[in-house]
PDB file of C-alpha atoms in Angstrom:
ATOM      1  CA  UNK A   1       5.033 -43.511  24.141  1.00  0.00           C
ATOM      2  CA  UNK A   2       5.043 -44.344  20.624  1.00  0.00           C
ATOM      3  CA  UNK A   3       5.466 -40.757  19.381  1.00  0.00           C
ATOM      4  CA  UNK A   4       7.967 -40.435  22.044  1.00  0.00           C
ATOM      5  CA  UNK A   5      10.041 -43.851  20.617  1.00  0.00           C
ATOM      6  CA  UNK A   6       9.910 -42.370  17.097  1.00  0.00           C
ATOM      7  CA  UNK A   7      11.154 -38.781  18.090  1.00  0.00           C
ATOM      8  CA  UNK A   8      14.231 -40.340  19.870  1.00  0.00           C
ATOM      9  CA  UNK A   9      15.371 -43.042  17.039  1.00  0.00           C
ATOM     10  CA  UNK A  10      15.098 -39.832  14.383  1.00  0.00           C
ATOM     11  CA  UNK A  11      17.193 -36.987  15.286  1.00  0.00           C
ATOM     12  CA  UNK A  12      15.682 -35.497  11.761  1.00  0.00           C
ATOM     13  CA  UNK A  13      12.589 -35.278  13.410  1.00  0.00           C
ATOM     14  CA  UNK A  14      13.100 -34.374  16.755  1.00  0.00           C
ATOM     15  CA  UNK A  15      15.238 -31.276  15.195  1.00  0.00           C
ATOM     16  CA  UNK A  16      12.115 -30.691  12.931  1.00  0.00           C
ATOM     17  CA  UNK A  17       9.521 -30.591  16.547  1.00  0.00           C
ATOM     18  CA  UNK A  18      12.766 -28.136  18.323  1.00  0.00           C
ATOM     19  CA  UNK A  19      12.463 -25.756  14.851  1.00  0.00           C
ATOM     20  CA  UNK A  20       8.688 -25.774  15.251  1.00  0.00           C
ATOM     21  CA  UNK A  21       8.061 -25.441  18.436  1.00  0.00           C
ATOM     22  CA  UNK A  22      10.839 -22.226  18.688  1.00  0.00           C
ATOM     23  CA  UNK A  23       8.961 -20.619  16.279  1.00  0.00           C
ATOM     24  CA  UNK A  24       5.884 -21.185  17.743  1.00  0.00           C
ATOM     25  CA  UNK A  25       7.929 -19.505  21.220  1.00  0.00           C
ATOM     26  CA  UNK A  26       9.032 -16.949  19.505  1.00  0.00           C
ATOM     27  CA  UNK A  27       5.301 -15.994  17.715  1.00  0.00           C
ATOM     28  CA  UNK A  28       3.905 -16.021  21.225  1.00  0.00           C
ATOM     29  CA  UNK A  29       6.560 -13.775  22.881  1.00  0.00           C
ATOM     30  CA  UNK A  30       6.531 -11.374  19.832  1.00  0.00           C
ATOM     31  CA  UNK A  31       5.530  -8.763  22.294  1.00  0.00           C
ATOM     32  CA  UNK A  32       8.609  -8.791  24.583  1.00  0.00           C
ATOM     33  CA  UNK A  33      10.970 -10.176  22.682  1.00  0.00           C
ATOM     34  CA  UNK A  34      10.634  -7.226  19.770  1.00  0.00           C
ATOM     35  CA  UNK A  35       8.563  -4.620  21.696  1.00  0.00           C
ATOM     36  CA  UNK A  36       6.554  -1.960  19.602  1.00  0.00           C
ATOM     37  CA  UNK A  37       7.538   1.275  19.615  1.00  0.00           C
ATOM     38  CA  UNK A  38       4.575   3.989  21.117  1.00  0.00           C
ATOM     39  CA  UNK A  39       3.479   5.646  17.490  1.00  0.00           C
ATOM     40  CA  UNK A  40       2.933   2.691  15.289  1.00  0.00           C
ATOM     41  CA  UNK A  41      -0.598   2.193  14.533  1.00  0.00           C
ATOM     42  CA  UNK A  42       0.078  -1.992  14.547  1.00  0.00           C
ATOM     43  CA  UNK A  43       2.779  -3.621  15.600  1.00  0.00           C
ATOM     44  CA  UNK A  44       3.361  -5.401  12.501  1.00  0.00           C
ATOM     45  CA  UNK A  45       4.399  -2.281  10.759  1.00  0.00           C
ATOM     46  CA  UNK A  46       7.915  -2.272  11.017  1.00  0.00           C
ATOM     47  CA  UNK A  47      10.189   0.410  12.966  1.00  0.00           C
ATOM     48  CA  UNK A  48      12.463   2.617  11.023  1.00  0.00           C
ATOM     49  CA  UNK A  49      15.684   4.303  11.779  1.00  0.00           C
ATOM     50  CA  UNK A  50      15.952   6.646   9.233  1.00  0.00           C
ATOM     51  CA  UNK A  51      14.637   7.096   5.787  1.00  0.00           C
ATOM     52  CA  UNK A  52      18.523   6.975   3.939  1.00  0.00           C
ATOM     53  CA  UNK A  53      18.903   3.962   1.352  1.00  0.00           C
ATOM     54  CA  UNK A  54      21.863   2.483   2.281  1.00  0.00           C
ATOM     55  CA  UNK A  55      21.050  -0.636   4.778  1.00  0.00           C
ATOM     56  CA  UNK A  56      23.452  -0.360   8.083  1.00  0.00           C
ATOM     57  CA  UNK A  57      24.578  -3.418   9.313  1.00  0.00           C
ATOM     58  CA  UNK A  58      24.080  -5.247  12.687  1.00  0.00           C
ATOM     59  CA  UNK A  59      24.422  -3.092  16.009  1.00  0.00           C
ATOM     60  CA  UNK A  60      23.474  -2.760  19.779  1.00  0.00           C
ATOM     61  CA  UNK A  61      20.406  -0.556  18.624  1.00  0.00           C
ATOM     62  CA  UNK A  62      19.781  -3.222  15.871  1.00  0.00           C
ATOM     63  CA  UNK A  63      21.105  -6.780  16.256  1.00  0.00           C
ATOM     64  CA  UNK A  64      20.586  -7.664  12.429  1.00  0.00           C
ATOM     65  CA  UNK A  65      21.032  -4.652  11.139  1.00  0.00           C
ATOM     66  CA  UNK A  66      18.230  -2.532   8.907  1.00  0.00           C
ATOM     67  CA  UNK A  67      17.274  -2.758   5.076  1.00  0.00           C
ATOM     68  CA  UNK A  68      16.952  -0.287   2.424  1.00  0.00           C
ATOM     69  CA  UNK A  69      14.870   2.655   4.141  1.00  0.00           C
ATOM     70  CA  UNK A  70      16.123   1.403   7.442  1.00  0.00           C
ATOM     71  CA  UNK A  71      13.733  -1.248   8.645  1.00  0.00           C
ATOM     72  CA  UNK A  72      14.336  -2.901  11.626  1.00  0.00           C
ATOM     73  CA  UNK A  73      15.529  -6.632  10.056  1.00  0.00           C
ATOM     74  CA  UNK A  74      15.049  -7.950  14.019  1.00  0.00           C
ATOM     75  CA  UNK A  75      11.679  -6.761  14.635  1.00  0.00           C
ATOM     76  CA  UNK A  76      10.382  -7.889  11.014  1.00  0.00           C
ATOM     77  CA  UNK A  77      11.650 -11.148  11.546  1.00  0.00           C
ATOM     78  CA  UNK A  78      10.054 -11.813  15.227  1.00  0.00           C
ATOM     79  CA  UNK A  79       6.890 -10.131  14.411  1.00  0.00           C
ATOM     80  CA  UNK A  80       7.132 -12.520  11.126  1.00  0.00           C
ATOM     81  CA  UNK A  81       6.957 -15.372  12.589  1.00  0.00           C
ATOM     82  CA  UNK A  82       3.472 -14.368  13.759  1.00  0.00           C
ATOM     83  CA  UNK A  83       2.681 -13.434   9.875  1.00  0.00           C
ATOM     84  CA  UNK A  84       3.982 -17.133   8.876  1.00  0.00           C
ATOM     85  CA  UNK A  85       1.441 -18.993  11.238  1.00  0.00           C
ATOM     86  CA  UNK A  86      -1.287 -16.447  10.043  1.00  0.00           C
ATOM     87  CA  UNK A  87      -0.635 -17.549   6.242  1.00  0.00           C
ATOM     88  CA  UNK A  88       0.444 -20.831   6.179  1.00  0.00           C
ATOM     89  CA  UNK A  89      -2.210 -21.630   9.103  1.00  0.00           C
ATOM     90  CA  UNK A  90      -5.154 -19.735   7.417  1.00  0.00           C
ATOM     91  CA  UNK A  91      -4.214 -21.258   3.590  1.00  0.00           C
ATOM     92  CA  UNK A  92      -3.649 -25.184   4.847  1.00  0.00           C
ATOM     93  CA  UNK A  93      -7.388 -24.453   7.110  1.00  0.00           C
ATOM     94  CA  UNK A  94      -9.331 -23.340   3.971  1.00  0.00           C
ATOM     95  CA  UNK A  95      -7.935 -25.198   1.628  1.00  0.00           C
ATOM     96  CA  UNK A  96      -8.047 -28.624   3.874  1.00  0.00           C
ATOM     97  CA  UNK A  97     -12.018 -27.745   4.320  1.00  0.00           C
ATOM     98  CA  UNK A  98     -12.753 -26.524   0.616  1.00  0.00           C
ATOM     99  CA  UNK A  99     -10.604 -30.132  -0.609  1.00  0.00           C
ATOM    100  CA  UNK A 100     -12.207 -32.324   2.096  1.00  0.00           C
ATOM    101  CA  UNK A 101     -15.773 -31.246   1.148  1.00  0.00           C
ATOM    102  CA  UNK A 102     -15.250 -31.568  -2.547  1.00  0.00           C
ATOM    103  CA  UNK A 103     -13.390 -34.694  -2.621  1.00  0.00           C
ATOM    104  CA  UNK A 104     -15.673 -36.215   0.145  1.00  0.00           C
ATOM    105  CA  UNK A 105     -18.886 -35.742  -2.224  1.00  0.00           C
ATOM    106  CA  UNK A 106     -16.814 -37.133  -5.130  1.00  0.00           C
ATOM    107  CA  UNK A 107     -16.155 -39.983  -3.950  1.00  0.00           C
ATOM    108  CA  UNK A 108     -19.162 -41.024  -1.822  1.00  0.00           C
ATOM    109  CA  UNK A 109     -21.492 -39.767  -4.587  1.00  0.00           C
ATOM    110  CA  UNK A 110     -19.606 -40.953  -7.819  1.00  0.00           C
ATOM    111  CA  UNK A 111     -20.907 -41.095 -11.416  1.00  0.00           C
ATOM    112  CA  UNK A 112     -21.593 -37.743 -12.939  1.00  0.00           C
ATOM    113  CA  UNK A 113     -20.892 -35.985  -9.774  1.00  0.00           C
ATOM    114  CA  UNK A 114     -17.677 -37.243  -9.235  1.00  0.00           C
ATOM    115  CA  UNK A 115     -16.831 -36.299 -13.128  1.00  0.00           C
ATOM    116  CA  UNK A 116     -18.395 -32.673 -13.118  1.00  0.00           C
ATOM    117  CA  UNK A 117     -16.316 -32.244  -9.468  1.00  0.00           C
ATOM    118  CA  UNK A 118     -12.615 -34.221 -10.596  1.00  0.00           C
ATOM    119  CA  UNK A 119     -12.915 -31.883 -14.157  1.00  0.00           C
ATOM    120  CA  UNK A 120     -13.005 -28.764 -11.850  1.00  0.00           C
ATOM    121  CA  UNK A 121      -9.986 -29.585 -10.045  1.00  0.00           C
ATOM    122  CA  UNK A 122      -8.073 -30.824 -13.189  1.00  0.00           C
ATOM    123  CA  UNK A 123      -8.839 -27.556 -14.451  1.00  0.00           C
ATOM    124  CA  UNK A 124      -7.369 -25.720 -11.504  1.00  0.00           C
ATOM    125  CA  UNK A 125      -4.389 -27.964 -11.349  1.00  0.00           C
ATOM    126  CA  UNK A 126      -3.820 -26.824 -14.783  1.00  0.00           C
ATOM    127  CA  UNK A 127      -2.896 -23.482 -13.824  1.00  0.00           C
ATOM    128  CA  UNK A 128       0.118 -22.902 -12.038  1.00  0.00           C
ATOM    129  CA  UNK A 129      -0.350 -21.244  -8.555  1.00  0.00           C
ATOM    130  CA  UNK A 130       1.893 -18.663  -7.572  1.00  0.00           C
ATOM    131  CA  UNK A 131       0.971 -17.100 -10.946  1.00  0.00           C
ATOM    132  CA  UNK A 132      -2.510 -17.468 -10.618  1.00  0.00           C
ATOM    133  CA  UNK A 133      -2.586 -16.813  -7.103  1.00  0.00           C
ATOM    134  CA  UNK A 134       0.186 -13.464  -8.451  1.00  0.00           C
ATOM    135  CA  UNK A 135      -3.114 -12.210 -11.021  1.00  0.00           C
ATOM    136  CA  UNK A 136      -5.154 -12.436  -8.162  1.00  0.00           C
ATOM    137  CA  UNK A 137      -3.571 -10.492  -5.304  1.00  0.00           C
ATOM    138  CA  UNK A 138      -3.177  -8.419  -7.910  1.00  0.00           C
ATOM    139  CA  UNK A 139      -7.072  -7.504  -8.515  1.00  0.00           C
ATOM    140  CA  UNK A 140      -7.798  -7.937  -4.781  1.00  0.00           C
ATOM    141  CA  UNK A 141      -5.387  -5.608  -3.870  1.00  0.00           C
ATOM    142  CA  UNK A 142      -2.428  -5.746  -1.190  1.00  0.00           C
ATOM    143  CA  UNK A 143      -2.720  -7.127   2.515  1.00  0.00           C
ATOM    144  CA  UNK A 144      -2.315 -10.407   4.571  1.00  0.00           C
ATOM    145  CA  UNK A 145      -6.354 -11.226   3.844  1.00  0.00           C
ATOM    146  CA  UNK A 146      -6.290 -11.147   0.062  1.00  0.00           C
ATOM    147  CA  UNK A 147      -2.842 -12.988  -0.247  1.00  0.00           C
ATOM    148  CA  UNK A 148      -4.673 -15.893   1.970  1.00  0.00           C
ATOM    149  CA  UNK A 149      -7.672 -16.122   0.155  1.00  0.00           C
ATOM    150  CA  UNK A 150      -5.637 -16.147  -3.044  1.00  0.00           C
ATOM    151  CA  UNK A 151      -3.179 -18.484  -2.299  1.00  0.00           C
ATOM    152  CA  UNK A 152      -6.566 -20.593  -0.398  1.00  0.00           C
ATOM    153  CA  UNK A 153      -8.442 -20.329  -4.177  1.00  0.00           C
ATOM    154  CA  UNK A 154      -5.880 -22.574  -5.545  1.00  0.00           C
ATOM    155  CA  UNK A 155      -4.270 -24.813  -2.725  1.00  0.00           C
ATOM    156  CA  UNK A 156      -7.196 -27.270  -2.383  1.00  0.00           C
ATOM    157  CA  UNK A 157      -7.250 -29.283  -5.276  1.00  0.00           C
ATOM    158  CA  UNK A 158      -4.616 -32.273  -3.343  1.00  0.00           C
ATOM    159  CA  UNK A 159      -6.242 -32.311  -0.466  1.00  0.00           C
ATOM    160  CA  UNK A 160      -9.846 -33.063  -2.833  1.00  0.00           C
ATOM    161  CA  UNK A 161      -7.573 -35.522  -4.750  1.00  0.00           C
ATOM    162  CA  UNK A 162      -6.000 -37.386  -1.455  1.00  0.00           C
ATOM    163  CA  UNK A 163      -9.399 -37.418   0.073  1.00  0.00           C
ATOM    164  CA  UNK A 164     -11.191 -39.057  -2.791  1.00  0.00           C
ATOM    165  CA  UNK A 165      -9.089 -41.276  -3.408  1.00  0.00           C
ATOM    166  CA  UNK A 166      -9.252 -42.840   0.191  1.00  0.00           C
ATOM    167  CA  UNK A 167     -12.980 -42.339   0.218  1.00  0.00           C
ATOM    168  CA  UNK A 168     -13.258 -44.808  -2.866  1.00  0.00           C
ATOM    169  CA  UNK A 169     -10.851 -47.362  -0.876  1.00  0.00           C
ATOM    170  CA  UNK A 170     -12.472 -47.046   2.441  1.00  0.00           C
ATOM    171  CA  UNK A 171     -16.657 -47.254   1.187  1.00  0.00           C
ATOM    172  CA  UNK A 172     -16.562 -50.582  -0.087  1.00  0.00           C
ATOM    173  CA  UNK A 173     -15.018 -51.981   3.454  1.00  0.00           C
ATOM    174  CA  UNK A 174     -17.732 -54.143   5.317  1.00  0.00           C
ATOM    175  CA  UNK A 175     -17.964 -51.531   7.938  1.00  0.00           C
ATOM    176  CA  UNK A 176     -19.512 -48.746   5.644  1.00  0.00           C
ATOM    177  CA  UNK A 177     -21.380 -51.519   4.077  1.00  0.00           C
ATOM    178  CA  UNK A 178     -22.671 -52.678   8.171  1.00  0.00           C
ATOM    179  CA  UNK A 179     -23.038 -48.789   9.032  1.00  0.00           C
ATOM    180  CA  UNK A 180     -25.692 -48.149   5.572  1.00  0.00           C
ATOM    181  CA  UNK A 181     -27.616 -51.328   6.254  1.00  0.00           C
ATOM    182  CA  UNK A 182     -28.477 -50.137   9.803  1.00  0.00           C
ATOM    183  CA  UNK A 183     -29.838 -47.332   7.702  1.00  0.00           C
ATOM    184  CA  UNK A 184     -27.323 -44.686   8.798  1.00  0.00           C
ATOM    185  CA  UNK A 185     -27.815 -41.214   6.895  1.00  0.00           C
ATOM    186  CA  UNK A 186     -25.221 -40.223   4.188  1.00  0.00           C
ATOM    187  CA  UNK A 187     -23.759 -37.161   6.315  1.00  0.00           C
ATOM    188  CA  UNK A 188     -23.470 -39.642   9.434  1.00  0.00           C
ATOM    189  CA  UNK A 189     -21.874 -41.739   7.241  1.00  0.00           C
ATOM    190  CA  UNK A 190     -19.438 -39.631   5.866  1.00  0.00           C
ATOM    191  CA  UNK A 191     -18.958 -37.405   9.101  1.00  0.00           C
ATOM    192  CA  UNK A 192     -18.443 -40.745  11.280  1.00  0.00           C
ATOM    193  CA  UNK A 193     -17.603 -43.668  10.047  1.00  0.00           C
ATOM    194  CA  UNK A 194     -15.433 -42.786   6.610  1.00  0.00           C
ATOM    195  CA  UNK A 195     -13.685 -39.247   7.084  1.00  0.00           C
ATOM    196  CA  UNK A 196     -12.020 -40.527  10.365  1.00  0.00           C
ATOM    197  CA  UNK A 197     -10.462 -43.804   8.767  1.00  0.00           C
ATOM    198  CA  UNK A 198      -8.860 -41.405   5.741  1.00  0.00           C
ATOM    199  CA  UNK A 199      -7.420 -38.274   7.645  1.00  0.00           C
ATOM    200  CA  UNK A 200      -4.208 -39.017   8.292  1.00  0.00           C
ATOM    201  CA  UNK A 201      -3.017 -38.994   4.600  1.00  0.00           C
ATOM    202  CA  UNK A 202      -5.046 -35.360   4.706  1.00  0.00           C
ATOM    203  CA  UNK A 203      -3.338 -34.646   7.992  1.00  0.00           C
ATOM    204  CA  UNK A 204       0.534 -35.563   6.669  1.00  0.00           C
ATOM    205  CA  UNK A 205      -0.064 -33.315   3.673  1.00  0.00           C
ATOM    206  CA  UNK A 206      -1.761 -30.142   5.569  1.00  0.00           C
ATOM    207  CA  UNK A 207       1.679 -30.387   7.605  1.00  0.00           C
ATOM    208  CA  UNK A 208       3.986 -30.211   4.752  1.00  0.00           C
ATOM    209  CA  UNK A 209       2.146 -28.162   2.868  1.00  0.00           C
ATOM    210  CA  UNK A 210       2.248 -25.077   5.283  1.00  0.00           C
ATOM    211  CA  UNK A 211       5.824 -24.214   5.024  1.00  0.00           C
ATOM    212  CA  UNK A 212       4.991 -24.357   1.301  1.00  0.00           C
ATOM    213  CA  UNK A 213       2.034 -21.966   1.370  1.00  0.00           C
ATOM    214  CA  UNK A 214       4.480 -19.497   3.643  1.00  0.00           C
ATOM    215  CA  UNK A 215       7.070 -19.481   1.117  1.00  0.00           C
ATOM    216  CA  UNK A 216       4.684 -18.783  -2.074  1.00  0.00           C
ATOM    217  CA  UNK A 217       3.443 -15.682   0.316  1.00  0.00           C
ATOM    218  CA  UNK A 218       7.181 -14.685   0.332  1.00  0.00           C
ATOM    219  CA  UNK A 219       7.812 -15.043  -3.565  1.00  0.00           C
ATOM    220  CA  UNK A 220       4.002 -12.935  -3.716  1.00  0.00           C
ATOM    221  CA  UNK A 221       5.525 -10.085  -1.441  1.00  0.00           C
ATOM    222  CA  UNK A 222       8.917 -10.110  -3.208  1.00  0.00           C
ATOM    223  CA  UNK A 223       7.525  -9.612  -6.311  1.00  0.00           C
ATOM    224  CA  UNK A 224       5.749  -7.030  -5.194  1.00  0.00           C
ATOM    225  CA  UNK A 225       1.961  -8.258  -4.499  1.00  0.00           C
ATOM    226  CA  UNK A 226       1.940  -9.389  -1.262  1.00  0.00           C
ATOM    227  CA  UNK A 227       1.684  -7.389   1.787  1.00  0.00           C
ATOM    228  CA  UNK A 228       1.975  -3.273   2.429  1.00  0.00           C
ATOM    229  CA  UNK A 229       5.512  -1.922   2.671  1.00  0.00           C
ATOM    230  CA  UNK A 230       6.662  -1.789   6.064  1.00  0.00           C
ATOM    231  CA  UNK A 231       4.655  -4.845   7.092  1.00  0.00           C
ATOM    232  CA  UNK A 232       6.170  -7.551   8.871  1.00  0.00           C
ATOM    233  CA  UNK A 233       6.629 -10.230   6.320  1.00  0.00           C
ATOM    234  CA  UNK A 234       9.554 -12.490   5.694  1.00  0.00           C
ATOM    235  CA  UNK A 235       9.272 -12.975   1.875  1.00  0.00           C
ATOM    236  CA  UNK A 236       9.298  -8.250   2.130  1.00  0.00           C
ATOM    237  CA  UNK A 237      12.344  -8.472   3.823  1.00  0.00           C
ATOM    238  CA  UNK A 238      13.998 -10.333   1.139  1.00  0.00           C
ATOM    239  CA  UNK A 239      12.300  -7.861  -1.619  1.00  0.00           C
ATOM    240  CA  UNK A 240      14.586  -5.449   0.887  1.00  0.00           C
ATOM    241  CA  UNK A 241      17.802  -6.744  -0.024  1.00  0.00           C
ATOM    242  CA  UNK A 242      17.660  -6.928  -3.790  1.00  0.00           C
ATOM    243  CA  UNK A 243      19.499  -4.782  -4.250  1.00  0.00           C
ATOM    244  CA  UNK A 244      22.598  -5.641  -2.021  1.00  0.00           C
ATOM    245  CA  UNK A 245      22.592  -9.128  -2.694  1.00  0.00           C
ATOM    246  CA  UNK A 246      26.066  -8.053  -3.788  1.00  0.00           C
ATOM    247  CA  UNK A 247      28.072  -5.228  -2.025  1.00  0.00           C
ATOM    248  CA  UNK A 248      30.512  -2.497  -3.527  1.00  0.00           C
ATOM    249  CA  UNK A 249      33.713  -2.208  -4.621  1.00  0.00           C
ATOM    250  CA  UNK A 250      35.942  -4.429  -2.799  1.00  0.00           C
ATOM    251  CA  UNK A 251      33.575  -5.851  -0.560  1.00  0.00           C
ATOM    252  CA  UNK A 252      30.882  -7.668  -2.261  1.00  0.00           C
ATOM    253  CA  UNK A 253      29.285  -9.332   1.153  1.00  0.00           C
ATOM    254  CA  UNK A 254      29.508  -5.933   2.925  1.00  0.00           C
ATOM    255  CA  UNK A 255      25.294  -6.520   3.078  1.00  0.00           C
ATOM    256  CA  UNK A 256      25.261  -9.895   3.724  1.00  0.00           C
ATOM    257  CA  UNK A 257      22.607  -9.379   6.736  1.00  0.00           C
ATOM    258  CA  UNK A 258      19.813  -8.166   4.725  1.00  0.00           C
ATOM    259  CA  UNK A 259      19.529 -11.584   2.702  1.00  0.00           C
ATOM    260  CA  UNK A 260      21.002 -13.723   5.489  1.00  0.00           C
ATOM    261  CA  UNK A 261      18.423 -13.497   8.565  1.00  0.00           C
ATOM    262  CA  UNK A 262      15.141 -13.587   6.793  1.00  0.00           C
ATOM    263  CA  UNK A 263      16.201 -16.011   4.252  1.00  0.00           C
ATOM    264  CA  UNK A 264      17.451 -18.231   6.918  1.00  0.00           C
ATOM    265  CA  UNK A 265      13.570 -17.475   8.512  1.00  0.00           C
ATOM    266  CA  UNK A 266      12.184 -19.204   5.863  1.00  0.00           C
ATOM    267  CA  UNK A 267      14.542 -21.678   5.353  1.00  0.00           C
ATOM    268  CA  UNK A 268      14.345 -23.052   8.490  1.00  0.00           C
ATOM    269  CA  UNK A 269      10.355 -22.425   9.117  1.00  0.00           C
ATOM    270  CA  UNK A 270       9.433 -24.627   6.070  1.00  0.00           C
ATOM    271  CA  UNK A 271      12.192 -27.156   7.081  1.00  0.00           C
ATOM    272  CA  UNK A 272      10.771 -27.699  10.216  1.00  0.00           C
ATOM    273  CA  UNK A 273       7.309 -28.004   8.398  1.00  0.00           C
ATOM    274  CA  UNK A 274       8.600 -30.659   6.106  1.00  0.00           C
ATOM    275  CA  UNK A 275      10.228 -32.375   9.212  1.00  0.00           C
ATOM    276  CA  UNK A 276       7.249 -33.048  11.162  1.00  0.00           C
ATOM    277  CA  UNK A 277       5.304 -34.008   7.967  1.00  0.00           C
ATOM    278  CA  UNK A 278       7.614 -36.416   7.545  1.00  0.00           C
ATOM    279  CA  UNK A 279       7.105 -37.726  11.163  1.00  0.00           C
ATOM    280  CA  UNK A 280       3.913 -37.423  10.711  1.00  0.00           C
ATOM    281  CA  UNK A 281       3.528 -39.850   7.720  1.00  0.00           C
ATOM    282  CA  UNK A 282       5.753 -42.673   9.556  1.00  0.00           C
ATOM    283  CA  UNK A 283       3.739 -42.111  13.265  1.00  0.00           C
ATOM    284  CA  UNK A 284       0.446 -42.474  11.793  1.00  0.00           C
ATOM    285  CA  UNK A 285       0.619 -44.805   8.710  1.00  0.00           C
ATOM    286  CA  UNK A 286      -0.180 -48.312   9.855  1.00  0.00           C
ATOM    287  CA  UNK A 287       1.828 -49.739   6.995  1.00  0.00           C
ATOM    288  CA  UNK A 288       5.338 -48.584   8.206  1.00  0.00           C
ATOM    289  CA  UNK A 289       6.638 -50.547  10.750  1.00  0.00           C
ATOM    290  CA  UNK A 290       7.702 -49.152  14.023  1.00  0.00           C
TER     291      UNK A 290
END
């Protein structure tokens, strides 16, 4: 009932759950609503119309028209959705585990291990991401798998940071202090009694931080390093449209469609993202009043 109180005093939010939760329609009815056609081998690689260069704009046949070698723009952008959840899913999973373990050991352990461990993920933070997670797509090669893992190798180091630092504020509380004079083990401990009392911070930033991971797999595949050609990937479709940003002659918005719809994709996917995070934080932080 709480949740439900919050939702309807914030139209912000509730707009943010509508956003989500149609996306999270439209991944599951990818099937019907964009149905693959009998020869492709997966049906994430995208239909094409022709092979001409010139995109053609919005018809019966195709309601948002077709890029540059005459990909379907409707099909990408359904089947998509399904490639947004895989990334930003898969990256905020991997990273959230890899950041939780590390900061977790940090902070419960301390002195040099807490040093040797914090130095490691100042030196990662020191490196920019989409670059470094650019160099190494670029070695692993294209495909949904490698861009994950890339983008997973440097995504972790907040979630270590957030966790620590509520690791060192909840250990010295008199339950911890109860729960190790009964003589409880250190991975009970951790497991039981302090990772449950310092999730939620973990749990606001996992939610914001997956429309973010979905949008640095669209600047990888726009700039060439993300998924195959043909694949069914927002950040592609935008690579699509490069060059018609602006039309010719006369009419410099004649191919408006091939930037509008899967821009707007991931405009609106990481919005929503950002809106529940930020529902998120106020539901579950005890400090905010409701």
């Amino acid at each position: 009932m709480t949740v439900l109180r919050y939702l309807l005093r914030n139209p912000l939010s509730m707009f943010g759950m509508v956003l989500l939760v149609g996306f999270v329609v439209v991944a599951l009815f990818a099937p019907l609503l964009a149905v693959p056609e009998p020869y492709q081998i997966s049906p994430y690689d995208t239909p094409r119309a022709g092979f001409w260069a010139q995109p053609q704009p919005p018809s019966d046949e195709h309601p948002f028209g077709t890029t540059q070698g005459q990909f379907d723009i409707y099909y990408g952008l359904v089947w998509g959705t399904r490639t947004a959840f895989k990334i930003g899913l898969g990256v905020v999973l991997i990273s959230v585990f890899v950041g939780v373990l590390i900061g977790s050991v940090s902070a419960f352990y301390g002195g040099l291990v807490d040093e040797v461990l914090m130095r490691i993920v100042d030196v990662f933070m020191a490196v920019p991401i989409l670059i470094a997670a650019m160099v190494l797509t670029a070695l692993l090669g294209k495909g949904l798998v490698p861009m994950i893992i890339a983008l997973s190798a440097f995504g972790w180091m907040n979630y270590a940071r957030v966790v620590r630092s509520e690791i060192l504020r909840v250990k010295e509380m008199d339950f911890v202090h109860a729960a190790r004079a009964y003589g409880t083990s250190d991975r009970r401990l951790i497991l039981q009694h302090i990772l449950p009392n310092t999730f939620f911070p973990v749990l606001v930033l996992a939610t914001m931080a997956t429309g973010s991971m979905v949008l640095a797999a669209s600047a990888l595949s726009f700039l060439g390093v993300g998924t195959e050609e043909g694949y069914a990937d927002w950040g592609q479709f935008i690579a699509y449209s490069r060059n018609w940003i602006v039309g010719q002659g006369d009419n410099p918005f004649a191919y408006w469609y091939t930037l509008f719809f899967p821009g707007m994709a991931i405009f609106l996917f990481v919005l929503s993202w950002n809106l529940v995070g930020d529902a998120l934080r106020d539901i579950l932080d005890p400090r905010i009043a409701k």
